[in-house]
Short mmCIF file of C-alpha atoms in Angstrom, two decimals:
data_model
loop_
_atom_site.label_atom_id
_atom_site.label_comp_id
_atom_site.label_asym_id
_atom_site.label_seq_id
_atom_site.Cartn_x
_atom_site.Cartn_y
_atom_site.Cartn_z
CA MET A 1 26.32 49.59 -5.68
CA LEU A 2 22.43 50.15 -6.22
CA PRO A 3 21.78 53.70 -4.36
CA GLU A 4 19.80 53.38 -0.92
CA LYS A 5 17.14 55.08 -1.85
CA PHE A 6 16.13 53.35 -4.77
CA GLY A 7 16.68 49.98 -2.51
CA LYS A 8 14.50 51.36 -0.07
CA LYS A 9 11.43 51.86 -2.63
CA ILE A 10 11.73 48.50 -4.30
CA ALA A 11 12.04 47.17 -1.11
CA ALA A 12 8.30 48.60 -0.57
CA ALA A 13 6.75 48.15 -3.53
CA GLY A 14 4.53 46.14 -3.70
CA LEU A 15 6.10 43.16 -6.06
CA PRO A 16 6.95 39.75 -5.25
CA GLU A 17 10.29 38.65 -3.91
CA LYS A 18 12.09 37.15 -7.16
CA THR A 19 11.22 40.32 -9.33
CA LYS A 20 12.80 42.44 -7.09
CA ASP A 21 15.40 40.33 -6.92
CA GLN A 22 15.52 40.12 -10.58
CA LEU A 23 14.75 44.61 -10.51
CA ARG A 24 17.91 44.59 -8.14
CA SER A 25 20.23 42.68 -9.70
CA PHE A 26 19.09 44.07 -13.28
CA LEU A 27 20.26 47.31 -11.96
CA GLU A 28 23.05 46.68 -10.44
CA GLY A 29 26.16 49.39 -11.20
CA LYS A 30 23.35 51.08 -14.19
CA GLU A 31 23.76 55.17 -13.42
CA ILE A 32 20.53 56.41 -13.85
CA THR A 33 18.65 59.08 -12.93
CA ASP A 34 15.40 59.47 -10.06
CA ALA A 35 13.39 59.91 -13.08
CA GLN A 36 14.29 56.78 -15.02
CA PHE A 37 14.24 54.79 -11.94
CA LYS A 38 10.79 56.04 -11.52
CA GLN A 39 10.04 54.72 -14.54
CA ILE A 40 11.37 51.79 -14.35
CA LEU A 41 9.77 50.75 -11.26
CA ASP A 42 5.97 52.00 -12.66
CA ARG A 43 6.62 50.13 -15.75
CA VAL A 44 7.67 47.24 -13.62
CA ILE A 45 4.83 47.16 -11.32
CA ARG A 46 2.52 47.85 -13.75
CA GLU A 47 3.32 44.58 -15.93
CA TYR A 48 3.87 42.37 -12.59
CA GLN A 49 -0.52 43.63 -12.30
CA SER A 50 -1.39 42.77 -15.51
CA THR A 51 0.32 39.18 -15.15
CA ARG A 52 -2.10 38.02 -12.29
CA ILE A 53 -4.60 36.39 -12.38
CA GLU A 54 -8.45 38.51 -12.31
CA ALA A 55 -10.88 37.95 -9.97
CA CYS A 56 -13.20 34.98 -10.36
CA GLU A 57 -11.16 33.62 -12.87
CA ALA A 58 -12.00 29.56 -12.85
CA VAL A 59 -7.56 28.55 -12.53
CA GLY A 60 -8.96 24.42 -11.42
CA VAL A 61 -10.59 24.45 -14.83
CA ILE A 62 -7.79 26.56 -16.39
CA ALA A 63 -5.47 23.96 -14.26
CA ALA A 64 -7.01 20.88 -15.76
CA GLN A 65 -6.57 21.57 -19.24
CA SER A 66 -2.72 22.17 -18.98
CA ILE A 67 -1.98 19.25 -17.12
CA GLY A 68 -4.15 17.46 -18.92
CA GLU A 69 -3.47 18.12 -22.57
CA PRO A 70 -0.03 17.39 -22.00
CA GLY A 71 -0.99 14.55 -19.88
CA THR A 72 -2.21 12.89 -23.25
CA GLN A 73 1.03 12.75 -24.77
CA MET A 74 2.89 10.84 -22.29
CA THR A 75 3.80 7.22 -22.29
CA MET A 76 1.41 4.50 -21.13
CA ARG A 77 2.99 2.47 -19.63
CA THR A 78 6.53 2.76 -18.90
CA PHE A 79 8.89 0.61 -16.63
CA HIS A 80 11.74 2.85 -15.90
CA TYR A 81 15.55 2.03 -15.17
CA ALA A 82 15.77 5.80 -14.22
CA GLY A 83 19.18 7.38 -14.77
CA VAL A 84 21.92 5.14 -14.06
CA ALA A 85 21.31 3.67 -10.50
CA GLU A 86 19.58 0.09 -11.60
CA ILE A 87 16.69 1.10 -9.40
CA ASN A 88 13.19 0.00 -11.07
CA VAL A 89 10.85 3.30 -11.06
CA THR A 90 7.72 3.43 -12.12
CA LEU A 91 7.17 6.72 -14.43
CA GLY A 92 4.77 8.30 -17.12
CA LEU A 93 0.94 8.00 -16.89
CA PRO A 94 1.17 5.32 -13.98
CA ARG A 95 3.04 7.63 -11.95
CA LEU A 96 0.58 11.00 -11.94
CA ILE A 97 -1.97 9.25 -11.36
CA GLU A 98 -0.57 7.10 -8.25
CA ILE A 99 0.15 10.82 -6.93
CA MET A 100 -3.13 12.76 -8.35
CA ASP A 101 -5.22 9.10 -6.29
CA ALA A 102 -2.44 10.06 -3.23
CA ARG A 103 -1.81 6.03 -2.26
CA LYS A 104 -0.57 5.09 0.70
CA GLU A 105 1.84 3.65 -1.10
CA PRO A 106 3.15 3.66 -4.85
CA SER A 107 3.76 0.94 -6.85
CA THR A 108 7.21 2.27 -6.70
CA PRO A 109 8.63 3.52 -3.59
CA THR A 110 12.71 4.70 -3.46
CA MET A 111 14.81 7.21 -1.57
CA THR A 112 17.25 8.96 -1.99
CA ILE A 113 19.72 9.00 1.35
CA TYR A 114 22.30 12.28 1.47
CA LEU A 115 25.12 11.66 3.97
CA GLU A 116 26.24 14.17 6.26
CA GLN A 117 29.51 15.84 5.59
CA ASP A 118 32.29 12.66 6.88
CA TYR A 119 30.69 10.23 5.32
CA ALA A 120 29.14 11.82 1.57
CA ASN A 121 33.07 12.32 0.64
CA ASP A 122 34.24 8.54 1.78
CA ARG A 123 32.73 5.11 -0.09
CA ASP A 124 34.05 3.04 2.27
CA ARG A 125 32.08 5.29 4.82
CA ALA A 126 28.91 5.29 3.14
CA ARG A 127 28.97 1.72 1.80
CA GLU A 128 28.93 1.11 5.88
CA VAL A 129 25.48 3.14 6.71
CA SER A 130 24.31 0.88 3.62
CA TRP A 131 24.91 -1.62 5.08
CA LYS A 132 22.76 -0.59 8.31
CA ILE A 133 20.12 0.06 5.71
CA GLU A 134 20.09 -2.58 3.42
CA ALA A 135 17.64 -5.71 5.14
CA ALA A 136 20.21 -8.39 4.75
CA PRO A 137 18.64 -11.86 5.70
CA LEU A 138 20.21 -14.74 7.37
CA HIS A 139 21.44 -16.53 4.71
CA GLU A 140 23.97 -14.00 3.88
CA PHE A 141 25.42 -14.24 6.88
CA GLY A 142 26.73 -17.96 6.82
CA ASP A 143 26.04 -21.86 5.70
CA ILE A 144 22.27 -22.71 6.85
CA THR A 145 21.60 -26.81 7.01
CA THR A 146 18.98 -28.48 7.18
CA ASP A 147 19.04 -31.72 9.89
CA MET A 148 17.09 -34.65 9.40
CA GLU A 149 18.19 -36.48 12.19
CA GLN A 150 18.72 -34.25 14.44
CA MET A 151 15.48 -32.60 13.77
CA GLN A 152 17.66 -29.42 13.67
CA VAL A 153 18.43 -26.30 11.48
CA VAL A 154 21.66 -25.14 11.90
CA VAL A 155 24.17 -22.39 11.29
CA HIS A 156 27.50 -21.86 10.90
CA ILE A 157 27.92 -17.50 11.51
CA ASN A 158 30.48 -16.61 8.63
CA THR A 159 32.76 -14.16 10.54
CA LYS A 160 34.98 -13.07 7.53
CA VAL A 161 31.20 -11.84 6.44
CA CYS A 162 30.16 -9.96 9.42
CA GLU A 163 33.74 -8.23 10.08
CA LYS A 164 33.24 -7.04 5.88
CA ARG A 165 29.17 -5.36 7.09
CA LYS A 166 30.19 -4.05 10.68
CA ILE A 167 28.46 -6.46 12.99
CA SER A 168 29.68 -8.90 15.47
CA PRO A 169 28.58 -12.48 15.41
CA MET A 170 27.05 -12.40 18.67
CA GLU A 171 24.39 -9.51 17.40
CA ILE A 172 23.58 -11.72 14.29
CA MET A 173 22.87 -15.02 16.77
CA GLU A 174 21.29 -13.39 18.88
CA LYS A 175 18.68 -10.95 16.78
CA SER A 176 17.86 -13.66 14.78
CA PRO A 177 15.78 -15.99 17.08
CA LYS A 178 14.13 -13.15 18.47
CA ASN A 179 13.52 -11.31 14.99
CA ILE A 180 11.70 -14.65 13.76
CA ARG A 181 9.74 -14.31 16.99
CA ASP A 182 8.46 -10.48 17.42
CA ARG A 183 8.97 -9.79 13.15
CA ARG A 184 7.54 -12.94 11.50
CA HIS A 185 5.52 -14.09 14.58
CA TYR A 186 7.01 -17.87 14.31
CA ARG A 187 7.36 -19.17 17.71
CA ASP A 188 7.16 -23.08 18.02
CA PHE A 189 10.71 -23.43 17.68
CA GLU A 190 13.42 -23.29 20.44
CA HIS A 191 17.12 -21.70 19.56
CA GLU A 192 20.98 -22.60 21.75
CA ILE A 193 23.27 -20.45 20.72
CA ASP A 194 27.02 -21.59 20.64
CA GLU A 195 29.45 -18.80 20.77
CA GLU A 196 32.46 -20.12 20.81
CA ASN A 197 32.38 -21.80 16.98
CA SER A 198 30.03 -18.64 16.58
CA ARG A 199 27.06 -21.58 15.22
CA VAL A 200 23.02 -20.96 16.46
CA ALA A 201 21.33 -24.44 16.10
CA PHE A 202 17.16 -23.82 15.97
CA THR A 203 14.80 -27.01 16.98
CA PRO A 204 11.13 -27.46 16.22
CA LYS A 205 9.41 -28.00 19.45
CA ASP A 206 7.00 -29.79 17.19
CA ARG A 207 9.36 -32.97 16.54
CA GLU A 208 6.73 -35.27 14.89
CA SER A 209 6.83 -33.79 11.63
CA TYR A 210 9.04 -32.61 8.97
CA GLN A 211 7.04 -30.18 7.91
CA ASN A 212 7.51 -28.37 10.92
CA LEU A 213 11.07 -28.52 9.98
CA PHE A 214 11.23 -26.82 6.97
CA GLN A 215 9.15 -24.44 7.94
CA LEU A 216 11.55 -23.41 10.19
CA ALA A 217 14.55 -23.79 7.98
CA GLU A 218 12.50 -21.20 5.42
CA HIS A 219 12.07 -18.34 8.10
CA VAL A 220 15.86 -18.96 9.55
CA ARG A 221 16.48 -18.76 6.21
CA ASN A 222 15.34 -15.38 5.27
CA VAL A 223 15.01 -13.43 8.51
CA ILE A 224 16.14 -9.79 8.32
CA VAL A 225 18.94 -9.32 10.64
CA GLN A 226 20.83 -6.54 9.61
CA GLY A 227 19.41 -2.71 7.87
CA ILE A 228 15.44 -2.20 7.70
CA ASP A 229 12.81 -4.53 6.83
CA ASP A 230 10.96 -1.83 4.09
CA ILE A 231 14.63 -1.94 2.45
CA GLU A 232 14.69 -4.08 -0.08
CA ARG A 233 17.72 -2.51 -1.78
CA VAL A 234 20.53 -0.45 -1.31
CA VAL A 235 22.64 1.35 -4.48
CA VAL A 236 25.93 4.10 -4.10
CA ARG A 237 26.39 6.80 -6.71
CA LYS A 238 28.43 9.32 -6.92
CA GLU A 239 26.93 12.02 -7.90
CA THR A 240 27.67 16.27 -7.94
CA GLY A 241 31.30 15.44 -5.31
CA GLU A 242 29.03 13.43 -3.00
CA TYR A 243 28.18 10.05 -2.25
CA ILE A 244 24.19 9.46 -2.77
CA LEU A 245 22.99 6.43 -1.41
CA TYR A 246 19.60 5.39 -3.31
CA THR A 247 16.81 2.92 -2.75
CA GLU A 248 14.40 0.61 -3.25
CA GLY A 249 11.28 0.66 -0.49
CA SER A 250 10.64 3.45 1.43
CA ASN A 251 11.05 4.23 5.60
CA LEU A 252 12.06 7.40 6.23
CA LYS A 253 11.39 7.36 10.12
CA ASP A 254 13.45 4.43 10.63
CA VAL A 255 16.34 6.31 8.13
CA PHE A 256 17.16 8.92 10.25
CA GLU A 257 17.82 6.81 13.04
CA VAL A 258 20.73 5.86 10.73
CA ALA A 259 23.63 7.79 12.13
CA GLY A 260 25.75 9.07 9.53
CA VAL A 261 22.25 9.95 7.30
CA ASP A 262 21.49 13.50 6.50
CA THR A 263 18.26 14.30 7.90
CA THR A 264 17.93 18.09 6.17
CA ARG A 265 18.07 16.38 3.15
CA THR A 266 16.76 12.78 2.35
CA ARG A 267 13.94 12.30 0.75
CA THR A 268 11.00 9.49 -0.37
CA ASN A 269 8.61 9.47 -2.90
CA ASN A 270 5.92 7.75 -0.85
CA ILE A 271 4.03 11.04 -0.50
CA SER A 272 1.81 10.17 2.69
CA GLU A 273 5.22 8.46 4.42
CA ALA A 274 6.52 12.57 3.74
CA ALA A 275 3.28 13.61 5.38
CA SER A 276 3.07 11.72 8.34
CA VAL A 277 6.84 11.69 9.43
CA LEU A 278 7.45 15.70 8.49
CA GLY A 279 4.39 17.24 7.99
CA ILE A 280 1.08 18.47 5.38
CA GLU A 281 3.65 21.30 4.05
CA ALA A 282 6.32 18.70 3.29
CA ALA A 283 3.93 16.74 1.63
CA ARG A 284 2.89 19.92 -0.68
CA ASN A 285 6.05 20.68 -0.92
CA ALA A 286 6.21 16.40 -2.60
CA ILE A 287 3.53 16.54 -4.56
CA ILE A 288 4.76 18.98 -6.59
CA TYR A 289 8.62 17.71 -6.51
CA GLU A 290 7.47 14.82 -7.40
CA ALA A 291 4.73 16.01 -10.00
CA LEU A 292 7.13 18.34 -11.79
CA SER A 293 9.46 15.28 -11.82
CA THR A 294 7.33 13.06 -13.38
CA LEU A 295 6.76 15.14 -16.03
CA GLY A 296 10.07 17.07 -16.29
CA GLU A 297 11.03 13.70 -16.89
CA GLN A 298 8.83 12.72 -20.14
CA GLY A 299 9.22 16.32 -21.67
CA ILE A 300 6.60 18.42 -20.84
CA LEU A 301 6.81 21.37 -19.19
CA ILE A 302 3.45 22.26 -17.73
CA ASP A 303 3.43 26.04 -15.70
CA VAL A 304 4.84 24.86 -12.18
CA ARG A 305 1.09 26.83 -11.21
CA HIS A 306 -0.96 24.28 -11.86
CA ILE A 307 0.49 21.36 -9.91
CA MET A 308 0.99 24.41 -7.02
CA LEU A 309 -3.40 24.57 -7.06
CA VAL A 310 -4.06 20.88 -7.46
CA ALA A 311 -1.10 19.96 -4.80
CA ASP A 312 -2.40 23.44 -2.70
CA MET A 313 -6.01 21.16 -2.80
CA MET A 314 -4.92 18.27 -1.80
CA CYS A 315 -3.52 19.44 1.19
CA MET A 316 -6.09 21.79 2.07
CA ASP A 317 -7.83 20.12 5.15
CA GLY A 318 -4.55 18.63 7.13
CA GLU A 319 -3.90 15.60 5.14
CA VAL A 320 -3.17 14.43 1.93
CA LYS A 321 -6.60 13.97 0.19
CA GLN A 322 -7.29 12.45 -3.37
CA ILE A 323 -8.49 14.40 -6.47
CA GLY A 324 -11.69 12.27 -6.88
CA ARG A 325 -14.84 10.91 -5.58
CA HIS A 326 -12.66 9.80 -2.23
CA GLY A 327 -10.63 12.85 -1.69
CA ILE A 328 -11.45 16.79 -2.96
CA ALA A 329 -14.70 15.76 -5.55
CA GLY A 330 -16.78 13.79 -3.32
CA GLU A 331 -16.26 16.41 -0.76
CA LYS A 332 -18.12 19.44 -2.46
CA GLU A 333 -20.79 21.26 -0.90
CA SER A 334 -23.40 21.20 -3.39
CA VAL A 335 -25.20 17.46 -4.04
CA LEU A 336 -25.58 18.02 -8.15
CA SER A 337 -21.66 18.84 -8.21
CA ARG A 338 -21.21 15.71 -6.43
CA ALA A 339 -24.04 13.59 -8.95
CA ALA A 340 -22.21 15.09 -11.84
CA PHE A 341 -19.38 13.46 -11.21
CA GLU A 342 -18.80 9.29 -11.09
CA VAL A 343 -21.77 6.90 -9.16
CA THR A 344 -24.62 9.66 -9.57
CA VAL A 345 -27.24 7.56 -8.07
CA ASN A 346 -25.57 6.92 -4.96
CA HIS A 347 -24.80 10.27 -3.92
CA LEU A 348 -29.04 11.54 -5.24
CA LEU A 349 -30.21 8.94 -3.00
CA ASP A 350 -28.51 9.36 -0.38
CA ALA A 351 -28.65 13.19 -0.46
CA ALA A 352 -32.47 12.66 -0.85
CA VAL A 353 -32.39 10.24 2.26
CA ALA A 354 -30.52 13.05 4.32
CA ASN A 355 -32.82 15.73 3.81
CA GLU A 356 -29.57 17.86 2.04
CA VAL A 357 -30.33 21.39 0.61
CA ASP A 358 -28.04 22.33 -3.14
CA GLU A 359 -27.62 26.31 -1.97
CA LEU A 360 -26.56 26.24 -6.43
CA SER A 361 -23.67 28.78 -5.47
CA GLY A 362 -21.06 26.93 -7.92
CA VAL A 363 -20.15 26.30 -11.44
CA THR A 364 -21.12 22.74 -12.19
CA GLU A 365 -24.90 23.03 -10.33
CA ASN A 366 -25.95 26.28 -12.26
CA VAL A 367 -24.77 24.71 -15.35
CA ILE A 368 -27.30 21.42 -14.49
CA VAL A 369 -30.40 23.88 -13.74
CA GLY A 370 -29.63 26.30 -16.60
CA GLN A 371 -29.11 29.70 -14.64
CA PRO A 372 -25.56 31.82 -15.30
CA ILE A 373 -22.35 30.70 -13.73
CA GLN A 374 -20.90 32.72 -10.87
CA LEU A 375 -17.57 32.65 -12.99
CA GLY A 376 -16.23 35.73 -14.51
CA THR A 377 -18.21 38.66 -15.17
CA GLY A 378 -21.31 35.95 -13.90
CA ASP A 379 -19.89 36.72 -10.80
CA VAL A 380 -19.92 40.22 -10.86
CA LYS A 381 -23.78 41.37 -9.99
CA LEU A 382 -24.79 45.16 -11.19
CA ILE A 383 -25.11 47.48 -8.30
CA ALA A 384 -26.65 50.94 -8.60
CA VAL A 385 -26.79 53.35 -5.66
CA LYS A 386 -29.42 55.52 -5.51
CA PRO A 387 -29.10 59.56 -5.48
CA GLU A 388 -29.84 61.34 -2.52
CA ASN A 389 -32.03 63.98 -2.58
CA MET B 1 20.98 9.39 17.45
CA ASP B 2 21.78 12.05 20.33
CA THR B 3 18.59 14.62 19.84
CA LYS B 4 14.87 13.45 18.52
CA LEU B 5 14.96 14.77 14.33
CA ASN B 6 13.55 17.93 13.90
CA VAL B 7 11.24 18.21 10.98
CA LEU B 8 12.16 22.16 10.49
CA THR B 9 15.18 21.88 9.61
CA HIS B 10 14.20 19.80 6.88
CA VAL B 11 14.48 20.96 2.79
CA MET B 12 10.72 19.99 2.44
CA VAL B 13 9.58 21.93 5.90
CA PRO B 14 9.07 25.52 5.30
CA ASP B 15 9.25 27.90 8.03
CA HIS B 16 5.69 27.80 10.40
CA THR B 17 5.75 30.26 13.53
CA ILE B 18 2.32 30.30 15.70
CA MET B 19 1.11 34.17 14.53
CA SER B 20 0.10 36.51 17.60
CA GLU B 21 -4.09 37.11 18.23
CA GLU B 22 -2.85 40.86 16.86
CA GLU B 23 -1.38 39.84 13.86
CA VAL B 24 -4.49 37.31 12.88
CA ARG B 25 -7.02 40.26 14.08
CA THR B 26 -4.94 42.04 11.04
CA LEU B 27 -4.48 39.17 8.44
CA LEU B 28 -8.36 38.30 8.73
CA SER B 29 -9.36 41.89 8.10
CA HIS B 30 -7.25 42.20 5.39
CA TYR B 31 -8.66 39.32 3.42
CA ASN B 32 -12.55 39.94 4.98
CA ILE B 33 -12.45 36.10 6.27
CA THR B 34 -13.07 34.33 9.62
CA THR B 35 -10.26 31.61 10.44
CA GLU B 36 -12.88 28.70 9.16
CA GLN B 37 -11.89 29.99 5.83
CA LEU B 38 -8.15 29.17 6.31
CA PRO B 39 -6.74 25.74 4.76
CA ASN B 40 -5.90 23.63 7.60
CA ILE B 41 -3.67 21.65 9.43
CA PHE B 42 -3.95 18.76 12.01
CA HIS B 43 -2.77 19.48 15.78
CA ASP B 44 -0.49 16.24 15.80
CA ASP B 45 2.07 17.52 12.47
CA PRO B 46 4.68 17.42 13.20
CA ALA B 47 5.65 20.29 12.07
CA VAL B 48 2.62 21.45 14.39
CA LYS B 49 4.17 19.48 17.51
CA ALA B 50 7.84 20.74 16.54
CA ILE B 51 7.08 24.63 16.81
CA ASP B 52 4.62 23.38 19.84
CA ALA B 53 1.16 24.79 18.81
CA LYS B 54 -2.39 24.75 20.11
CA VAL B 55 -6.02 23.66 18.81
CA ASP B 56 -6.89 27.19 17.37
CA ASP B 57 -3.84 28.27 16.91
CA VAL B 58 -3.37 30.16 13.45
CA ILE B 59 0.18 29.28 11.73
CA ARG B 60 1.96 31.65 9.33
CA ILE B 61 4.26 28.79 6.78
CA VAL B 62 6.94 31.41 4.55
CA ARG B 63 7.18 29.18 1.66
CA ILE B 64 9.72 29.21 -1.15
CA SER B 65 7.39 29.96 -3.62
CA HIS B 66 8.96 28.36 -7.13
CA THR B 67 7.03 31.28 -8.56
CA ALA B 68 7.43 34.32 -6.05
CA GLY B 69 10.53 33.55 -4.16
CA ARG B 70 8.51 33.75 -0.86
CA ALA B 71 5.40 32.93 0.01
CA GLU B 72 3.31 33.20 2.83
CA SER B 73 0.54 30.83 3.70
CA TYR B 74 -1.33 30.46 6.89
CA ARG B 75 -3.24 27.46 8.16
CA LEU B 76 -5.71 26.53 11.37
CA VAL B 77 -4.73 23.91 13.73
CA ILE B 78 -7.64 21.96 14.37
CA LYS B 79 -7.96 18.83 16.30
CA ARG B 80 -7.82 15.43 13.59
CA PRO B 81 -11.09 13.96 12.88
CA LYS B 82 -11.75 10.01 14.62
CA LYS B 83 -11.91 7.89 11.97
#
C-alpha cells in the first residue's frame, strides 16, 4: 500500500489524472525513501512540463499536417461490409470527408443498439426488440391482391407472421390506412376492416380509372406498419457475450423510446443527430470516435490530440460546424484570411461593400501583407523596463 | 417508457454542472479572460435542458479525456441564433 504522505503529494501535484494514476500504480508496493520519492515526483513533473505544448505554437497547422499526410494513404473509394455484420458502411477517405464536412446525413447512417440486461442475453428477446425497430412494410404480413372487377385492393393478414412478430392483426389493420394517410400523404381512398377474417379492403375514391387503383395498391404494399420508418434493416449479433443490434438507417430519438434499448450506450454514426438528441458535447465525442475509428480501420495511427483539436474547433459555438468555407474558415474575423481560402473575389467584394476593416492580427493576413507573423517567437514583443533613478 | 430519456446518463455525454458566480470569477481571473471568450453551448441543448441551466450561466464540463484521463472544460450558455 502506498504511504498516505506520498498519496497526498501525488494528488496535489500539477499533473494530469492519468499520469497520477500511472505513478500510483508504479509506486505500489515498492519500498522507497522520502528522498527517493521526492526525486521521482520531481522528475515526473519536469518530464511532464517538457512535453507540454509551448505558448504560441501553431497547433492547427501541426494538426492539419498530421492528419493530411497519412490521409493521402487512405483508400480513395471504399464500400465495405464492415466486420462480419452484413451492414454496408462508408469508410476511408469519403467517410473522413463526411465527418469534417459535418453533413446533416451520412451516406450510410447506421446505429449500434445495445440492449438492457434482461434482453441482452436472450436471443429471442433481442429478436423481439429488433422487430419493433426494423421498418416492415405491409406486404410482409400477408397477401395483397388487386381486384380489378370490384375496384379494390384486398389484404389478407397472415396471423402466423403476426404472432411471430409479436403484433396483433387488428393493430396492423388499424395502422395501415392511418399510416398511408399520415406518412405517405395519400388520402383518396376508403377502407373496410373485416376483423373475423383478418382482412382489409381498400377502395379508391375515384373508381373511373385503373391508374388510381394501381397507385393505391402500391401504397398499400409499401406502407410501414411495424418498426421505425428510417431503419431499413436490423442485424442481431452476439458480441462480447451480449446481443447487439446493428441497423441500416438511423433514428436515435425513436429508438430510445423502444422498450429494452439501453439508452446509456446506444450510439449512431450520424453526428448531427447525436448533436440534436444528446447535445453538443456528445457530438464532440462522436466526431472523435468516428474519425478515430475511420482512420484506425485503415491502419493509420494519428495522435488523438490532433483529432480532439479538430473536434473542439467544430463544436466551439454550440453547434457542429464544418471545416470549410461554410463553417470555421468562412467565419474568420479577417477579410484577407477568408479571401485566401476559396472564392476570393466574393469575399473581397462583400468586404468592400460592407466597409470591413482588417486588423491584421492573424497569420494568413500578415503573410499576405508581408509582416512578421504572430506565432512562436514572432508573437513575443521585447519589453524593456527602464531602471528608476 | 415510464421516464423521459435522461441524456446525462449516456456514455457519450460528459458531466455538466452549473458553476456558481464565485467559481466563474476565479475561472475568469485565472485565465484572464471574459465570458465571451469561452466556448458556447445553446440554451436548448439537451444537456443544458437536463441540468436546467439558463442563458448566461457558465457550465463546467468534466470530460473523460483520451490523454489526460480527466479534463475540465467550460461553456457559456447562449441563445440559439435565429436562422
